[in-house]
Coordinates of C-alpha atoms (C1' of nucleotides) in Angstrom, one line a residue:
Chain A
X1 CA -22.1 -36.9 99.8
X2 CA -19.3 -39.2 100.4
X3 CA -15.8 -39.7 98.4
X4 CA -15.6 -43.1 97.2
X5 CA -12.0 -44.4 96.1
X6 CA -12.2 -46.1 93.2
X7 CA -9.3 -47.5 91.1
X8 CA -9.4 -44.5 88.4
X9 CA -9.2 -41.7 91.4
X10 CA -6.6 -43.3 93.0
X11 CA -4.8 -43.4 89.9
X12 CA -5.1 -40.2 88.8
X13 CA -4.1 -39.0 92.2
X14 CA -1.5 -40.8 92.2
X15 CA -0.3 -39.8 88.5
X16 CA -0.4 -36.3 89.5
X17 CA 1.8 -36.7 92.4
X18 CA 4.2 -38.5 90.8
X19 CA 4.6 -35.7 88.3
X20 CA 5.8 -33.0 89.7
X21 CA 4.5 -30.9 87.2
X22 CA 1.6 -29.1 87.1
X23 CA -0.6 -30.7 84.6
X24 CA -3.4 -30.4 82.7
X25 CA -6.7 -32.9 82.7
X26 CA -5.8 -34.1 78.9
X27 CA -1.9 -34.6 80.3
X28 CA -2.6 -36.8 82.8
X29 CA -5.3 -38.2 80.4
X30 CA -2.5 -39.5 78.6
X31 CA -0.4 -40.8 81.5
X32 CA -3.5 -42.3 83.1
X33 CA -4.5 -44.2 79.5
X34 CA -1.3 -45.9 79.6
X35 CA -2.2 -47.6 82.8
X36 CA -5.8 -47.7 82.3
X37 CA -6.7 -47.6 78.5
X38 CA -10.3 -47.2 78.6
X39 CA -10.4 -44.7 81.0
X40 CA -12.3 -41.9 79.6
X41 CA -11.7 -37.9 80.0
X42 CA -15.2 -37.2 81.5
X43 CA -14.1 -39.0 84.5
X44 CA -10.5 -37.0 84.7
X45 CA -12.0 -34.0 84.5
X46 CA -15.1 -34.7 86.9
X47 CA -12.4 -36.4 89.7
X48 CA -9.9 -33.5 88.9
X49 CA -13.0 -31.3 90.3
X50 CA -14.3 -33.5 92.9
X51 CA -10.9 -34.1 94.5
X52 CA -10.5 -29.9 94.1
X53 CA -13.5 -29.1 96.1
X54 CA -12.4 -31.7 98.5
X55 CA -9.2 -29.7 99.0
X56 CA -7.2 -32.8 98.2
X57 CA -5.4 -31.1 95.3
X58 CA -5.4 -27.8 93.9
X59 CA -6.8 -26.3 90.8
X60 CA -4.4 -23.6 89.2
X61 CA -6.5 -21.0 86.8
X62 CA -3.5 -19.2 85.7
X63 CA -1.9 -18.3 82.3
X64 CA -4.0 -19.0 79.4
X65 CA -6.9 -21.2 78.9
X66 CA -6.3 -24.4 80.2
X67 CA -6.9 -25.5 84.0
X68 CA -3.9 -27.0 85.6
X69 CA -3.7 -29.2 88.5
X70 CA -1.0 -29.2 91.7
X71 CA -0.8 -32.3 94.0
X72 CA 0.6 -29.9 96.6
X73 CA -1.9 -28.3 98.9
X74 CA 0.9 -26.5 101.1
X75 CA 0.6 -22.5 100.0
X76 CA 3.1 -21.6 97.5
X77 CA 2.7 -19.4 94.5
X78 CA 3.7 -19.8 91.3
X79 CA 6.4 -18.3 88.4
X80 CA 5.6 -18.4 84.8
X81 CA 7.1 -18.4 81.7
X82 CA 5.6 -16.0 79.2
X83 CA 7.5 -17.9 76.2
X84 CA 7.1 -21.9 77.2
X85 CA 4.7 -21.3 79.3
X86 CA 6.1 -23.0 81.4
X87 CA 4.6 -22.9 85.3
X88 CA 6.9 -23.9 88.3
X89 CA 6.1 -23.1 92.1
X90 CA 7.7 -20.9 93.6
X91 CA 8.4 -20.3 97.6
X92 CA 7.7 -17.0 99.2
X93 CA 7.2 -16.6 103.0
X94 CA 4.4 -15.2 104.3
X95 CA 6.7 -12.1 104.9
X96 CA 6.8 -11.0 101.4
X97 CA 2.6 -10.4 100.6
X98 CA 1.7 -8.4 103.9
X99 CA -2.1 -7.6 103.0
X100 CA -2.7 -6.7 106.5
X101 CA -2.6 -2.7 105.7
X102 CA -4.6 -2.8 102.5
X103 CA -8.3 -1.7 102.1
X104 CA -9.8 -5.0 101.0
X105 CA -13.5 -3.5 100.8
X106 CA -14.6 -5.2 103.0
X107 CA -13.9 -8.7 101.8
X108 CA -13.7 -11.8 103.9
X109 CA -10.3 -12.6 102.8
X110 CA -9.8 -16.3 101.9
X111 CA -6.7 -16.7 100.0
X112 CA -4.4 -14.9 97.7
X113 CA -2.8 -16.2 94.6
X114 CA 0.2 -14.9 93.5
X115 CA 2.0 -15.7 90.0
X116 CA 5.1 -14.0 89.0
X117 CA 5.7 -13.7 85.3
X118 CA 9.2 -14.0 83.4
X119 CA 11.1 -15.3 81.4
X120 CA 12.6 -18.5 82.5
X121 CA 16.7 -19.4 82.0
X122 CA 15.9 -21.5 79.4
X123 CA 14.4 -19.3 77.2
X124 CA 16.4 -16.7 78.2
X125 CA 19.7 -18.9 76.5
X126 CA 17.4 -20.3 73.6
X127 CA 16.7 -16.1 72.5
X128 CA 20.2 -14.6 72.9
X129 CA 21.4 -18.0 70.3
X130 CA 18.8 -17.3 67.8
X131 CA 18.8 -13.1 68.0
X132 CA 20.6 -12.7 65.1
X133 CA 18.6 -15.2 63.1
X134 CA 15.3 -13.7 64.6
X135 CA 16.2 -10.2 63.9
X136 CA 16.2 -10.9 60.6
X137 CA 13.2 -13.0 60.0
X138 CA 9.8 -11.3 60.9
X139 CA 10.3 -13.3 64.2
X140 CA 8.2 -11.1 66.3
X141 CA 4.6 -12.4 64.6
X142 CA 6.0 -16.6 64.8
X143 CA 5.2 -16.7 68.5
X144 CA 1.2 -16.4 68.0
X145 CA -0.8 -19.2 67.9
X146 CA -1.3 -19.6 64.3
X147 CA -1.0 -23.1 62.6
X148 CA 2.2 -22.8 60.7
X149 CA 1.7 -26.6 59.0
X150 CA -1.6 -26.1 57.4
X151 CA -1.9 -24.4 53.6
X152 CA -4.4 -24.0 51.7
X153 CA -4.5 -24.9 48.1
X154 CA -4.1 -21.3 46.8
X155 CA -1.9 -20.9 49.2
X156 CA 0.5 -23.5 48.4
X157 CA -0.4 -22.0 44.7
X158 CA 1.7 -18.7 45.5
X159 CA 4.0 -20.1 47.0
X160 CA 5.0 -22.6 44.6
X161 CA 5.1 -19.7 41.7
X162 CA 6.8 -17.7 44.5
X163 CA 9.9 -20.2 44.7
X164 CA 10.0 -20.5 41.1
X165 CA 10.9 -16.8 40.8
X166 CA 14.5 -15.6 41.3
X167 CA 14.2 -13.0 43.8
X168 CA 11.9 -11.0 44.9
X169 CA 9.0 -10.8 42.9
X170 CA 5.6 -8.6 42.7
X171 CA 2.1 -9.4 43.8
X172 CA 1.1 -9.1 39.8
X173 CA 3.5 -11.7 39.0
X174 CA 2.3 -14.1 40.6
X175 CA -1.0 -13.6 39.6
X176 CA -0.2 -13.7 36.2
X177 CA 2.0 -17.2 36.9
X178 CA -1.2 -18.8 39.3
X179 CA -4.2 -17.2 37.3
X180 CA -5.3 -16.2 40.5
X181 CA -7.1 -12.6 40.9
X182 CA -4.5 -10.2 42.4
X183 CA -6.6 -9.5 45.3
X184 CA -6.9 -13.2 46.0
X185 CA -2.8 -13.4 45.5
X186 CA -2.3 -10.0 48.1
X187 CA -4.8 -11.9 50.7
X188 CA -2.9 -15.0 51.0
X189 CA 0.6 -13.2 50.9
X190 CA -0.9 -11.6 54.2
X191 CA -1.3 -15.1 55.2
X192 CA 2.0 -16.6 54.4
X193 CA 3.4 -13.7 55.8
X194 CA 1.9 -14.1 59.3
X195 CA 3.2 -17.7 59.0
X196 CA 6.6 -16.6 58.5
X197 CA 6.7 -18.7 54.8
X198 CA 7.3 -15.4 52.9
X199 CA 8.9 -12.2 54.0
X200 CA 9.1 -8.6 51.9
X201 CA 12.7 -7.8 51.4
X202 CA 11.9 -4.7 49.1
X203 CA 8.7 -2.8 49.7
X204 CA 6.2 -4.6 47.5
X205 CA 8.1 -7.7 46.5
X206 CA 7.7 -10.7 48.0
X207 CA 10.3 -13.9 48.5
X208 CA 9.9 -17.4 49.6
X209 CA 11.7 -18.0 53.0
X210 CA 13.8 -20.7 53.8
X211 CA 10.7 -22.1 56.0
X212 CA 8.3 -21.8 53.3
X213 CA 10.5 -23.8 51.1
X214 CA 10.7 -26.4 54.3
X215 CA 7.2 -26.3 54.7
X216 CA 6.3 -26.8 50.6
X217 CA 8.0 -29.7 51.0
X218 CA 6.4 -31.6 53.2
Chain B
X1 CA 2.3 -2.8 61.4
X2 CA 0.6 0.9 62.2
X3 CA -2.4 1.0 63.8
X4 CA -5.8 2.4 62.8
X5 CA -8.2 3.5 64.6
X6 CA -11.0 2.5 63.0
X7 CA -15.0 3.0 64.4
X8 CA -15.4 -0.2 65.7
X9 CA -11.9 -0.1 67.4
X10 CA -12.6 3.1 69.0
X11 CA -16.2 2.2 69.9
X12 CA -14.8 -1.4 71.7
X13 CA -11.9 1.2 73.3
X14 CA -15.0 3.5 74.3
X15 CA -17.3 1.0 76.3
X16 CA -14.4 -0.5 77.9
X17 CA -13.3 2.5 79.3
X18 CA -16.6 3.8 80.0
X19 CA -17.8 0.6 81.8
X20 CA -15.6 0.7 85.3
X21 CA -15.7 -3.2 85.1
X22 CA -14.1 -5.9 84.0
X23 CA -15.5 -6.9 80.9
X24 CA -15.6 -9.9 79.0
X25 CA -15.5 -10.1 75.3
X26 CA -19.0 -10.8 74.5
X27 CA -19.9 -8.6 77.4
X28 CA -17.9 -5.8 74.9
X29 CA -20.0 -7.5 72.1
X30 CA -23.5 -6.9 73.5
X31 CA -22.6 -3.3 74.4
X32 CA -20.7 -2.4 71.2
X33 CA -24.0 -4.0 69.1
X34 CA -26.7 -1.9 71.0
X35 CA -24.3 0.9 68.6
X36 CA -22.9 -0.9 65.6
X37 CA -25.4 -3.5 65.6
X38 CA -23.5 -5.1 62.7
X39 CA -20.2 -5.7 64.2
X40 CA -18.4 -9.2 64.3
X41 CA -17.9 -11.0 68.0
X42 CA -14.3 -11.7 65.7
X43 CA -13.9 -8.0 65.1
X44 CA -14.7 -7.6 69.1
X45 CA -12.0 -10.4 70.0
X46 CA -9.2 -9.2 67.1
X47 CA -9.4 -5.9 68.6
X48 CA -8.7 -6.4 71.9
X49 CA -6.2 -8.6 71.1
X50 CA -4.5 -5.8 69.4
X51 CA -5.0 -3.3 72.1
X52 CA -3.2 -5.4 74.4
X53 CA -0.5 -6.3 72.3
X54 CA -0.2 -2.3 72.0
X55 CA -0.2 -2.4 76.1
X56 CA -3.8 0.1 75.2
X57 CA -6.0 -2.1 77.9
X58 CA -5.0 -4.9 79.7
X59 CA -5.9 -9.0 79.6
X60 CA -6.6 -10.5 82.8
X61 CA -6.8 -14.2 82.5
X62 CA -7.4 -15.3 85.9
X63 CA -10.8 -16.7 87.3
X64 CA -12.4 -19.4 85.0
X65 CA -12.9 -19.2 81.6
X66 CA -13.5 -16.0 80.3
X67 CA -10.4 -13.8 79.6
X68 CA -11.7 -10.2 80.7
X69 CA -10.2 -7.0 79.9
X70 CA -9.3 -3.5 81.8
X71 CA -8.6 -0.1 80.3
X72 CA -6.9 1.1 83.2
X73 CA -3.2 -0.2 82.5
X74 CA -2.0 2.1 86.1
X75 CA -0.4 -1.5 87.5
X76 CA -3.0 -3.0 90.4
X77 CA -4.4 -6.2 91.2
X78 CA -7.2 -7.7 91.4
X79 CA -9.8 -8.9 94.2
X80 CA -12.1 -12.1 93.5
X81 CA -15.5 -13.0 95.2
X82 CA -15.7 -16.6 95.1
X83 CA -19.4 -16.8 95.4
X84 CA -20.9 -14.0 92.8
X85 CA -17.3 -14.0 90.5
X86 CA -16.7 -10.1 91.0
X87 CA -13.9 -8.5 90.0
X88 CA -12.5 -5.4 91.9
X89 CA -9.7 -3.6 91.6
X90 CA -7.3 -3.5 94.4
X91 CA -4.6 -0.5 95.2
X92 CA -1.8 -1.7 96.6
X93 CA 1.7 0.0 97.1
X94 CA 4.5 -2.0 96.1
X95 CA 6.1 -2.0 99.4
X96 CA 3.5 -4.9 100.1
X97 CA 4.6 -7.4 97.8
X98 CA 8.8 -7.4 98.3
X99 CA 10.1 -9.7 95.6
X100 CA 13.4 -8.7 95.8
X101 CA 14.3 -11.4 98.3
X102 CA 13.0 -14.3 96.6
X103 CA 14.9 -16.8 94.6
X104 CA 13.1 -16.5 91.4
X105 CA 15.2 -19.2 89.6
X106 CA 17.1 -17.5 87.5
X107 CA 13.4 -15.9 85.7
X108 CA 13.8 -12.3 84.3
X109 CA 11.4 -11.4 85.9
X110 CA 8.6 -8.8 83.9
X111 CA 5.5 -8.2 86.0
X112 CA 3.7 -10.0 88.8
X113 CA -0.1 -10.5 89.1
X114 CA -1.6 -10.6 92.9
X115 CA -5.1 -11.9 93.5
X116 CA -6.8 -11.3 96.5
X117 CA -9.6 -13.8 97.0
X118 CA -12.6 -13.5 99.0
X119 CA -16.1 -12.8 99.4
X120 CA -17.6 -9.2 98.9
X121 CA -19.5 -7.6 101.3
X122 CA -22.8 -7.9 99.5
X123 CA -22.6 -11.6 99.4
X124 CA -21.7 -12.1 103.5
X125 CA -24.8 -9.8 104.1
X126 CA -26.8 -12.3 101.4
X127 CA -25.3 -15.2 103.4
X128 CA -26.2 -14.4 106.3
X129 CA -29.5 -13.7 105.5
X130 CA -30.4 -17.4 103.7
X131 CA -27.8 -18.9 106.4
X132 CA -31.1 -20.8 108.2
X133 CA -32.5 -22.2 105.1
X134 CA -29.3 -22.9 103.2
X135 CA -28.5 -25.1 106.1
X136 CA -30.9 -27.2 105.4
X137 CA -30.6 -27.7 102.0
X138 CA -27.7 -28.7 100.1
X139 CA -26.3 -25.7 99.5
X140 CA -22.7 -26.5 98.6
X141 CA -23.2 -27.7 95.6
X142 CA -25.3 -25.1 94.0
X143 CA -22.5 -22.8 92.9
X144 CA -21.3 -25.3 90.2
X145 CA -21.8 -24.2 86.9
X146 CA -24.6 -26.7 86.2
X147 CA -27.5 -25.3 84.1
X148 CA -30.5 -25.4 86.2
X149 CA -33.2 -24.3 83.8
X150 CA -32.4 -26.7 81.7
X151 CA -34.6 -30.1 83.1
X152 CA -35.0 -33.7 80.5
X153 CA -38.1 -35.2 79.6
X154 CA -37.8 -37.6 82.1
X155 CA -36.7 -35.3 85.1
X156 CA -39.6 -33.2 84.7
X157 CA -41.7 -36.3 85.0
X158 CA -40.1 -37.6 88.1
X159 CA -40.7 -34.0 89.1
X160 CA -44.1 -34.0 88.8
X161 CA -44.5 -36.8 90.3
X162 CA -42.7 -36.0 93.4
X163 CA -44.4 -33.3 93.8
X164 CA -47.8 -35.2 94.1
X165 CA -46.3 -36.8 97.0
X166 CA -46.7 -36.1 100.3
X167 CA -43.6 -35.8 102.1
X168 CA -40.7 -37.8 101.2
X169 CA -40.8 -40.7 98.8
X170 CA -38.4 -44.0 97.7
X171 CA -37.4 -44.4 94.2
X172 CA -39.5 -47.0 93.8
X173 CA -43.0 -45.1 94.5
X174 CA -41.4 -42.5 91.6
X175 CA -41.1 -45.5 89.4
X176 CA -44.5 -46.9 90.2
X177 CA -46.2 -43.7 89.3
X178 CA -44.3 -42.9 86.2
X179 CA -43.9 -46.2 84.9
X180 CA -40.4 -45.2 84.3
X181 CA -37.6 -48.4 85.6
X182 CA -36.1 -48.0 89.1
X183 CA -33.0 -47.6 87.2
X184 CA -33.7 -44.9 85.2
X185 CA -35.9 -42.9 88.6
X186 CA -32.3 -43.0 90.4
X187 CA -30.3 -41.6 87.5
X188 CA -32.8 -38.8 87.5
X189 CA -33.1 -38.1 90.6
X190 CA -29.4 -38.0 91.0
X191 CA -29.1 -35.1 88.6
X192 CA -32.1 -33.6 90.4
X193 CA -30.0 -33.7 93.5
X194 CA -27.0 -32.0 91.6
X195 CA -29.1 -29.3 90.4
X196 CA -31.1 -28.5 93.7
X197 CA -33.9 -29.7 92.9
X198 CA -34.6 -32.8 95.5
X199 CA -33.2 -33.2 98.4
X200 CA -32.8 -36.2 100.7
X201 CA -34.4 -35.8 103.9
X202 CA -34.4 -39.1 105.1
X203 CA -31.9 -41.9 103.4
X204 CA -33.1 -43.4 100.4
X205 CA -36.1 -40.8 100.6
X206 CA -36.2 -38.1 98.1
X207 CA -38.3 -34.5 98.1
X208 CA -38.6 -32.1 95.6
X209 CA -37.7 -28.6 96.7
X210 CA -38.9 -24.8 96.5
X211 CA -36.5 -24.3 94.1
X212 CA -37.8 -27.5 92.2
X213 CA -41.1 -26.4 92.4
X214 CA -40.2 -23.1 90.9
X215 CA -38.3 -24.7 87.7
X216 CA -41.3 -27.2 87.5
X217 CA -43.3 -24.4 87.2
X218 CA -41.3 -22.0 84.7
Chain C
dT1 C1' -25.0 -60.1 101.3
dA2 C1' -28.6 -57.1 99.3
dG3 C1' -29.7 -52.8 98.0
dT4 C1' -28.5 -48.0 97.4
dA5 C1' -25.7 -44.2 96.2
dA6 C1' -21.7 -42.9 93.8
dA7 C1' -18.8 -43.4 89.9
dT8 C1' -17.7 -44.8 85.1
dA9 C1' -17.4 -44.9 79.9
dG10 C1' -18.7 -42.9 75.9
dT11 C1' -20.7 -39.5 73.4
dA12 C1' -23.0 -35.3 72.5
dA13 C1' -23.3 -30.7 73.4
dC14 C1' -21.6 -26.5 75.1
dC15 C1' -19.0 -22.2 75.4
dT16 C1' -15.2 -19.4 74.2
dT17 C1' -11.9 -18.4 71.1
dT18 C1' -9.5 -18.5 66.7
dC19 C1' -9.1 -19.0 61.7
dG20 C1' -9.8 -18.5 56.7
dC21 C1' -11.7 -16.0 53.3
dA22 C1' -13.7 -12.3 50.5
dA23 C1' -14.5 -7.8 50.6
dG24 C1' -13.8 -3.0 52.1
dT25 C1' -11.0 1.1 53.5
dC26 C1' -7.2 3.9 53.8
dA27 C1' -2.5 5.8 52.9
dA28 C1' 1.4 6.0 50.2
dT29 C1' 3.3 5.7 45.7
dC30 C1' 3.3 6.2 40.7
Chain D
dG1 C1' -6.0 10.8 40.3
dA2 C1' -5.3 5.9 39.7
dT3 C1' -3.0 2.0 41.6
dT4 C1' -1.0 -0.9 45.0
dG5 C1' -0.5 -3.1 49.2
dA6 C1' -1.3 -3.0 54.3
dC7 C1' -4.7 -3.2 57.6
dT8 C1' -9.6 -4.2 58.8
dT9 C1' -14.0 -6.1 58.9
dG10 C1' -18.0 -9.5 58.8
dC11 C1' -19.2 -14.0 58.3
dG12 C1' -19.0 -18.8 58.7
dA13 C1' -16.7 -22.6 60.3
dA14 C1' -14.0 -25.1 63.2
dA15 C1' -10.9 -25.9 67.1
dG16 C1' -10.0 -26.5 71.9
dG17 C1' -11.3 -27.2 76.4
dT18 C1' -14.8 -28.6 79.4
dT19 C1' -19.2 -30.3 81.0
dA20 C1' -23.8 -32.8 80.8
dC21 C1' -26.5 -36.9 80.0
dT22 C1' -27.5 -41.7 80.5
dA23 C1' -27.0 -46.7 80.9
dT24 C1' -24.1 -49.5 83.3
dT25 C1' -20.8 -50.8 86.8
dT26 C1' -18.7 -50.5 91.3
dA27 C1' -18.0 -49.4 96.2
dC28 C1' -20.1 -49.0 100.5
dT29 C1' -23.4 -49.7 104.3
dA30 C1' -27.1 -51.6 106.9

DNA sequence: TAGTAAATAGTAACCTTTCGCAAGTCAATC
DNA sequence: GATTGACTTGCGAAAGGTTACTATTTACTA
């Protein structure tokens, strides 16, 4: 089986060295498309692979689900970012890993991958700004994954009787004001919650937050 | 936010701990059915979420796709077989990996995760074994994650009728006794090739193989 | 240069994971 | 003891990332 080098290889090769960074197939997808619109993502994923197992990049399977991909084939290992998620290499001499008085069980060793996890300066400065403000807030919950644009309709219901309210109001309330079953109203409070669009200042009470207002608006 | 323990949270908590291994989460799913036959894969995946949040078990997310999950939270690392995807555990003192000396770039740093790769001792004993006939064939290729089972309409028939043939055959003999178009025969027989099925013996001369007779035969 | 093998675009399918919802359970309050 | 809200669950659907299939095009080699 022989390596052909055809225009869209050589490009995404060369896209991937010029970034520095490590990428992911649909990133350099979109760097690739500006150069070559009708590439397609099949054949960045299938030469991402190909040029892997040809050792002429290297195929990161760290931190979360997406592959990454490093132009450099030099061994380095890699530091990560638990908040951006940021990935950035990372020199360590060999001196550093010493394997050689280990029981391996009797593995064939190959490699060794090493990734160092932290939080990176960045984030570091961004958190000690907002700490006051996130202390407050339910901040902890806002860093998962959930999609903090998307409502729906009975959601947007409570919350719109939620900013009519002054203050903080009950459950009941707003199932009285929506015409909504209570259960129904203490379900998508749970939602909104996890959002971060309504918080519980007094135990059973419930308040529009200033991003819930924001995000009503939209 | 308290915890509960609730059955199926301390059932998924159970099987992890009692299975040594690193298990994935529909791994969890299957066992935690054979019990609770009703329980959701969701239920499964929420769950250990949570434990991990809670720093019960921990979430490895290195090699491929799968996240998998440990119960032992002692800190250790991890050893990888290349060829059979096993996970071990791996004691190692932390006198062997010295970060203190490395510029981290100004991370805070929170935990490290070392991965030993290789290839077990069950799978050099297995390689060495099929060393004389995997020479032949073409063996690299087979540990992609292709689904071999899996054959088309039309590569069953070029099957077939490769496996009339004595000896090795062109494309063009596949396409005579098919009736498929020359075209077509070499797209097939290209995925053939990727699967293991046919080999090339001779250039632009194609063979089916045991392993294609064994599919053709399933 | 002809003919073959490798690569491509486009799309469908796949697998793993997450989400939303309605309903259930439990503990704390009234 | 009834009620309320927080935490869970099962189910179905959908997202996200990746791979497979096939007709067609392109690069390479004899």
């Amino acid at each position: 089986m022989q390596l052909r080098m055809t225009n869209q290889r050589e490009m995404i090769l060369r896209e991937l060295k010029k970034s520095k960074k490590h990428l992911s197939a649909d990133e350099l997808y979109e760097r690739v498309k500006k150069i070559m619109p009708r590439i397609s993502l099949a054949t960045v994923y299938r030469n991402l692979e190909i040029l892997s197992d040809a050792s002429m990049i290297r195929k990161l399977e760290i931190s979360g689900r997406q592959k990454r991909f490093d132009s450099e084939l030099e061994d380095h290992d890699h530091i990560y970012c638990i908040q951006c998620h940021r990935i950035e290499n990372l020199d360590i001499g060999d001196k550093e890993v010493n394997l050689t008085e280990v029981d391996t069980r009797g593995y064939a060793i190959t490699g060794r991958r090493l990734e160092v996890i932290g939080l990176c300066p960045r984030c570091q400065k961004k958190n000690s700004k907002n700490n006051a403000k996130k202390a407050k807030q339910g901040g902890s919950t806002m860093g998962c994954g959930c999609k903090k644009g998307v409502l729906s309709d009975e959601q947007k219901q409570v919350l719109e009787a939620m900013e009519k309210c002054d203050g903080p109001c009950a459950s009941k309330d707003i199932a009285a004001a929506t015409g909504l079953e209570t259960k129904q109203v203490s379900c998508r409070i749970t939602a909104l919650k996890k959002k971060g669009y309504v918080d519980s200042p007094v135990r059973c009470k419930y308040a529009i937050t200033t991003e819930g207002k924001i995000a009503l608006n939209v």
